[in-house]
Structures are given as structure tokens and as C-alpha cells.
Coordinates of N, CA and C in Angstrom, one line a residue:
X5 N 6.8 4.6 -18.3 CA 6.0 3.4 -18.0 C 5.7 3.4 -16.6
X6 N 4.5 3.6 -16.0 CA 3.9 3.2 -14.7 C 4.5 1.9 -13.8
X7 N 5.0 2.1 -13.0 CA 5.6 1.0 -12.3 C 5.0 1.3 -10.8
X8 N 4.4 -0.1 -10.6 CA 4.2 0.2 -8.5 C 5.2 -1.0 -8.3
X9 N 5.5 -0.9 -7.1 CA 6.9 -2.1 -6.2 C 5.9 -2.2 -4.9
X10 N 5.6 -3.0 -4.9 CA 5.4 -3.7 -3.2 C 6.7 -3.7 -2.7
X11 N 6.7 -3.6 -1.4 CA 7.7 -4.3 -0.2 C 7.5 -4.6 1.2
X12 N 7.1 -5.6 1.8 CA 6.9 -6.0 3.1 C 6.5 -7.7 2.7
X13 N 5.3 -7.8 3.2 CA 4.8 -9.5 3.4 C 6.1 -10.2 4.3
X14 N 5.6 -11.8 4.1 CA 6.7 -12.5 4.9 C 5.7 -13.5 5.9
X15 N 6.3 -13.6 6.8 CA 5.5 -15.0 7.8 C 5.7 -13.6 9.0
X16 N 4.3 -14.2 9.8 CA 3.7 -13.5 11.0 C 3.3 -14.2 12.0
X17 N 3.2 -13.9 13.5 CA 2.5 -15.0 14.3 C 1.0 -14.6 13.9
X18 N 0.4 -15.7 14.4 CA -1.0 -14.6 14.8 C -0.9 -13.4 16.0
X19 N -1.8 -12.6 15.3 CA -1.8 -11.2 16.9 C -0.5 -10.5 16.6
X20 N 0.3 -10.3 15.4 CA 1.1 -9.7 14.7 C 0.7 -8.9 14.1
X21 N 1.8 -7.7 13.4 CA 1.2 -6.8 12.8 C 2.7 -6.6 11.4
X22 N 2.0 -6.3 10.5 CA 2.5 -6.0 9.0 C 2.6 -5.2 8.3
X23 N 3.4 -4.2 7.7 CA 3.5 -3.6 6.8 C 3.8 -3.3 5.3
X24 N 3.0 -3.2 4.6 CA 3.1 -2.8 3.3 C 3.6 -1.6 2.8
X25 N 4.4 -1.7 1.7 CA 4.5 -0.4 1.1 C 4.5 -0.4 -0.3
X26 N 3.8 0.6 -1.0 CA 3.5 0.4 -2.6 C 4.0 1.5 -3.0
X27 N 5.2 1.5 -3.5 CA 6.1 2.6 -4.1 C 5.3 2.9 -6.0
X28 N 5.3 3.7 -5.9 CA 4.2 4.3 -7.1 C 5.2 5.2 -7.9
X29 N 5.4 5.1 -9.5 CA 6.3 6.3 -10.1 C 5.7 7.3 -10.7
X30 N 4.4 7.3 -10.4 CA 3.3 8.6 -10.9 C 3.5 9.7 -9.4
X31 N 3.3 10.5 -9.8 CA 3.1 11.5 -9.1 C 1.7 11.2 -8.1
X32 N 1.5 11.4 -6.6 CA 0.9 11.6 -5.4 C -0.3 12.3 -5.6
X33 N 0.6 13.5 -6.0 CA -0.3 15.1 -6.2 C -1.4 15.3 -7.1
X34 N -1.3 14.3 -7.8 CA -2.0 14.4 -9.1 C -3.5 13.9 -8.5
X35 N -3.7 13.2 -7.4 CA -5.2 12.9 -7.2 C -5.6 11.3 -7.5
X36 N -4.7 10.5 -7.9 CA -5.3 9.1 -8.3 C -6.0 8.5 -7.0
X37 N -6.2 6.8 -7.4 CA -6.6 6.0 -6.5 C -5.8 4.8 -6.8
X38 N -4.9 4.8 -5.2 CA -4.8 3.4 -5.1 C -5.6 2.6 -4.4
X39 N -5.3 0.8 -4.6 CA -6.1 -0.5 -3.9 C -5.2 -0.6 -3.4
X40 N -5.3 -1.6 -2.3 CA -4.9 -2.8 -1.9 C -5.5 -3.7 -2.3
X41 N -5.0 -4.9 -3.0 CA -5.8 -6.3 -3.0 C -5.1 -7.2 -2.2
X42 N -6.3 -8.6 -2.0 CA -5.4 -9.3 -1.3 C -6.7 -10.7 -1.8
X43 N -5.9 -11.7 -1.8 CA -6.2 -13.1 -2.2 C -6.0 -13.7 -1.5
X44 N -7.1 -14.6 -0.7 CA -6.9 -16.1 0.4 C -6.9 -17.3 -0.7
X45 N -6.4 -18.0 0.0 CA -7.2 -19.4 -0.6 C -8.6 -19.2 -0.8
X46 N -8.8 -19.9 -2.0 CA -10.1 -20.6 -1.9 C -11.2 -19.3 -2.3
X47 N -10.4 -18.1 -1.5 CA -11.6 -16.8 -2.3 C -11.3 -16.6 -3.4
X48 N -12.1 -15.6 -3.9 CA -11.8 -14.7 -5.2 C -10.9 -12.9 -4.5
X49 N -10.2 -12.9 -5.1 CA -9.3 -11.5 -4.7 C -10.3 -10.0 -4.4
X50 N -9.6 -9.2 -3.8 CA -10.5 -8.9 -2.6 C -9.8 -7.4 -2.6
X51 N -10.7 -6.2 -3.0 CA -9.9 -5.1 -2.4 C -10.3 -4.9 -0.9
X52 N -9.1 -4.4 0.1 CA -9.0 -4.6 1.2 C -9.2 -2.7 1.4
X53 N -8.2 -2.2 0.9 CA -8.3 -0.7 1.2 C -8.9 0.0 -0.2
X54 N -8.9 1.1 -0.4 CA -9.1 1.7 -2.0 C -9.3 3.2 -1.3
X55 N -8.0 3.8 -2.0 CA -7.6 5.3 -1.0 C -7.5 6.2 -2.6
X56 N -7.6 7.6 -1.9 CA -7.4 8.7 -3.1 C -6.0 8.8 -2.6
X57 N -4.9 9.0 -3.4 CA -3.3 9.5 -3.6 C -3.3 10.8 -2.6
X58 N -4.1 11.9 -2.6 CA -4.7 12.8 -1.8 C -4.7 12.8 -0.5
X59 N -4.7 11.4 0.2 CA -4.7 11.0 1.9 C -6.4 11.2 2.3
X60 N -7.1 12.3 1.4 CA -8.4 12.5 2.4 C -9.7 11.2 2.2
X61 N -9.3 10.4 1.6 CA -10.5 9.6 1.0 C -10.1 8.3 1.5
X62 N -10.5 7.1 1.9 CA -10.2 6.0 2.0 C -11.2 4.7 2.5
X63 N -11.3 3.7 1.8 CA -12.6 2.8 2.1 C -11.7 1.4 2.8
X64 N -12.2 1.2 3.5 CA -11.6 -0.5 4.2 C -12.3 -0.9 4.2
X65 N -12.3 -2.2 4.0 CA -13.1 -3.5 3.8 C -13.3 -3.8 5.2
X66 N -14.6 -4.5 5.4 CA -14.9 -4.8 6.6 C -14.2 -5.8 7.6
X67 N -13.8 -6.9 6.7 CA -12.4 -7.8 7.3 C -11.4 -6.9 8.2
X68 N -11.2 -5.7 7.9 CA -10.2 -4.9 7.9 C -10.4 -4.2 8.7
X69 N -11.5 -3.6 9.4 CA -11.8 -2.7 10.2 C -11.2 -2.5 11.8
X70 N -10.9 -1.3 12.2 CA -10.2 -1.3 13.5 C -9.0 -2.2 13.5
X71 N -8.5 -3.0 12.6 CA -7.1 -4.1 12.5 C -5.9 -3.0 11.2
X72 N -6.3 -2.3 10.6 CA -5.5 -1.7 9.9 C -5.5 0.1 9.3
X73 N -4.5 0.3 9.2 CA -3.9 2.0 9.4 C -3.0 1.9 8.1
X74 N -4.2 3.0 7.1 CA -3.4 3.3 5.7 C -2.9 4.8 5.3
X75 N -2.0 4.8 4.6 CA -1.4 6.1 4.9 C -1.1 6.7 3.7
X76 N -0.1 7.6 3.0 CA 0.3 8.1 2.1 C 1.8 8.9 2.3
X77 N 2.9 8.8 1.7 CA 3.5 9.7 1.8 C 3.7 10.4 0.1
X78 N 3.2 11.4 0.9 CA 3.4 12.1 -0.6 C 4.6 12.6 -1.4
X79 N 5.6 12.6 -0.3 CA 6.7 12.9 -0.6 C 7.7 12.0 -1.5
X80 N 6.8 10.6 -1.2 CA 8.1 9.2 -1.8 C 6.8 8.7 -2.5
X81 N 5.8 9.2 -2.8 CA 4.3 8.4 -3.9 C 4.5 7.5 -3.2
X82 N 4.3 7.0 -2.1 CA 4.0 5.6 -1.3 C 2.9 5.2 -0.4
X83 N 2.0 4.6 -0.9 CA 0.9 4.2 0.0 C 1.2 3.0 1.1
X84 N 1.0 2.7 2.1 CA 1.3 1.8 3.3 C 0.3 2.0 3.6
X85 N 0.1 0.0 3.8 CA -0.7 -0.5 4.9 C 0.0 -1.2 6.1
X86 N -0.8 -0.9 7.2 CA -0.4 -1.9 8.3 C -1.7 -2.8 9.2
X87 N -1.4 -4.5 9.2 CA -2.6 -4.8 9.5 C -1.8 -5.1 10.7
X88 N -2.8 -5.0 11.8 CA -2.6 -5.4 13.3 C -3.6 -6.6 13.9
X89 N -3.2 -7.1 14.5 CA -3.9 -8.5 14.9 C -4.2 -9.2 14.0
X90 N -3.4 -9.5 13.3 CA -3.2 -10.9 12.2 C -4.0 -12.1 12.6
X91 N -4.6 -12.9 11.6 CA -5.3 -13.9 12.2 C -4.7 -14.9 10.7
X92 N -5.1 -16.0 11.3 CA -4.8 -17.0 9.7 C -5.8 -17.1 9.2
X93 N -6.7 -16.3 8.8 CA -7.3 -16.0 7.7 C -6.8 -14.9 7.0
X94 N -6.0 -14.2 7.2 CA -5.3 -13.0 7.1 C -4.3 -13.5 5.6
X95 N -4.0 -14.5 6.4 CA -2.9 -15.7 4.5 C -3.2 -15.5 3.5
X96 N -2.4 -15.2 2.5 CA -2.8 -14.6 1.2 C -1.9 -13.9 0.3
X97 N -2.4 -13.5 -0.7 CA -1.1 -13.2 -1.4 C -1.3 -11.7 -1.5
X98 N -0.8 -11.0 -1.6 CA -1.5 -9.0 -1.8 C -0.6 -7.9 -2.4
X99 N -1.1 -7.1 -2.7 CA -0.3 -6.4 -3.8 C -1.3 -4.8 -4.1
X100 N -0.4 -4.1 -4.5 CA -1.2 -2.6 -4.7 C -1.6 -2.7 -6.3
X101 N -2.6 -1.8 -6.7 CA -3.0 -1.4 -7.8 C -3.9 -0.4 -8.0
X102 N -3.2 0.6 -9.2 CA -3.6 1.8 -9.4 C -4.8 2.2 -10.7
X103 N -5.4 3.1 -10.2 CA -6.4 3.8 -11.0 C -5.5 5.0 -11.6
X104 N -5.3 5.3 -12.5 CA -4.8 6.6 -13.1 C -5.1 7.9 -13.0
X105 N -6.8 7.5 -13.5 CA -7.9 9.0 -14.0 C -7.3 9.6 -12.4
X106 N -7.6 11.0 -12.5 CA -7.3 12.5 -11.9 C -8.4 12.5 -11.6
X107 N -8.1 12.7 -10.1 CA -9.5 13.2 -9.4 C -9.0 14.6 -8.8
X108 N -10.1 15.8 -9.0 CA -9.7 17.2 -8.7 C -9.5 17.7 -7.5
X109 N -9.7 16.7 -6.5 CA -9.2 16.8 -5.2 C -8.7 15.6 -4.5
X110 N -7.6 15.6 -3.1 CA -7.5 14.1 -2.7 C -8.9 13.7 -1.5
X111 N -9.7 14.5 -1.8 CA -11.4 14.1 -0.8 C -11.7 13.6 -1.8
X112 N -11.6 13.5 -3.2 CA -12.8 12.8 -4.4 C -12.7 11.1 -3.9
X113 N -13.7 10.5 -3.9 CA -14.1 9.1 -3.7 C -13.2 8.3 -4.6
X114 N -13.0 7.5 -4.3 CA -12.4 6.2 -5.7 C -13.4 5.6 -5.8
X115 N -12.9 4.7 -6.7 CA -13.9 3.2 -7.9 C -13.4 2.4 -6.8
X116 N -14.2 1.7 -6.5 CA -14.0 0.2 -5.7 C -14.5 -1.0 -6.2
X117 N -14.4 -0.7 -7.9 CA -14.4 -2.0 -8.6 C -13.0 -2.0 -9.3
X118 N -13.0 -3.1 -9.0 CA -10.9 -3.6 -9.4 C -11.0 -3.5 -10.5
X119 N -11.8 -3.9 -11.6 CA -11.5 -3.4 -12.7 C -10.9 -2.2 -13.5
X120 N -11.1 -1.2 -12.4 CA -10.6 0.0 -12.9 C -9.2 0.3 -12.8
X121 N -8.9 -0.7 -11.7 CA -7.5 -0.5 -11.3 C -6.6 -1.8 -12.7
X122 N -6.0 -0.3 -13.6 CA -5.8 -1.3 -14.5 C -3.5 -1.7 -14.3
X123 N -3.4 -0.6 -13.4 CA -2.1 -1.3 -13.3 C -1.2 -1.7 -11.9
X124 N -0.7 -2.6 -11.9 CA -0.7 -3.4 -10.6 C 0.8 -3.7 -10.3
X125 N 0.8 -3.9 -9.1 CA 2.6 -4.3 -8.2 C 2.5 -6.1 -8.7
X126 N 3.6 -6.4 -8.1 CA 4.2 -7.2 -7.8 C 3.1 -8.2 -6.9
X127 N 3.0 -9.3 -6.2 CA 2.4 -9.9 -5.8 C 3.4 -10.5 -4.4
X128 N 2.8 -10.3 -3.2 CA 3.6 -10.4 -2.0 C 3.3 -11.6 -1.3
X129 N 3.7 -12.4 -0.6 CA 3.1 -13.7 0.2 C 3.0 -13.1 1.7
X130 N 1.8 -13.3 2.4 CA 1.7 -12.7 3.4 C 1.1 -14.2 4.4
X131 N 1.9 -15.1 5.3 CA 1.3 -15.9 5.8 C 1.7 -16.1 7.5
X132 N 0.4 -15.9 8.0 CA 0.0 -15.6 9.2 C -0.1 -17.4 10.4
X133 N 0.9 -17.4 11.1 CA 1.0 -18.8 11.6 C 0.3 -18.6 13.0
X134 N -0.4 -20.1 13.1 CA -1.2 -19.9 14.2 C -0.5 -20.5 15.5

């Protein structure tokens, strides 16, 4: 059975910085794609990152830009995000979720419609105090 685990979130000042980690029990090497999602108030849920398992491929959302550094260890299947300069709009709930299909290299592009990502972590509280 596919299992991802988040671990990090928690309360932040603003101008803080946070770490995620999405422990994955599929194999790294195989080529998938993970998300990040993340949910404010009031929005509709939001992929933030959306990386190939590979390390070479990775899309960030524009909210996100120059504020966060995503990574891969392939050794532990764990993707990590870290956002830097936290803002309270940053509040939200977030969580990893995987695409399965095999991409033949980790440069192949991912889906960046969430739909695809049909299996999903845990759900983290991430709230940024001003």
C-alpha cells in the first residue's frame, strides 16, 4: 500500500522559515512526481511545488518564488520543502501528494493538475503569526 507521511508545519513568526518533509514508501528512482499542496483560507487548494522524484525537474508556484528551496533525498524517498520569509498569508494547511506513472528520466516534466496526484499525506497546519 502507498503511504506518504508529512512531518514539519507548526506556528512561525513572520520572516521565518519552515520545513517539510514527505516521506514516500515507493521507490525515488523510479521517476515519479511529487506535489506540494497547500490550502489558505478562503482559497481553493493550491499546488505550490510539483517536482519529478528524479531532483532534475521542478515547477514553483509563483507565491513561492525566491521564498522556497525543494529538494529530494533519494536515499530516504523524501521530498523537502523549505519556505523562507513566511508571511500570514503563508497560513494554511499542506501536505504532499503523489503521481505514480514512471517517467523515463528524473528531467521528464510532471502534471501540474492535482488531479493526477491520486495519492496523498497527511494534512499539516502551518500558521504564520504576524
Amino acid at each position: 500500500q502507498v503511504q506518504l507521511v508529512v512531518s514539519g508545519g507548526g506556528s512561525v513568526p513572520t520572516g521565518g522559515s519552515l520545513t517539510l518533509s514527505c516521506g514516500v514508501s515507493e521507490n525515488f528512482q523510479a521517476y515519479y512526481c511529487i506535489a506540494w499542496v497547500r490550502q489558505v483560507p478562503g482559497d481553493e487548494r493550491e499546488g505550490i511545488i510539483f517536482l519529478n522524484t528524479g531532483g532534475r525537474w521542478t515547477r514553483t508556484a509563483p507565491a513561492l518564488n525566491g521564498r522556497s528551496t525543494s529538494s529530494v533525498d533519494l536515499a530516504n524517498n523524501t521530498a523537502i520543502l523549505q519556505i523562507h520569509n513566511l508571511k500570514p498569508g503563508d497560513t494554511g494547511i499542506y501536505y504532499c501528494a503523489a503521481d505514480l506513472r514512471v517517467h523515463d528520466t528524473g528531467f521528464q516534466a510532471c502534471s501540474t493538475d492535482l488531479i493526477t496526484y491520486n495519492y496523498r499525506a497527511q494534512e499539516t497546519q502551518v500558521t504564520v503569526s504576524s
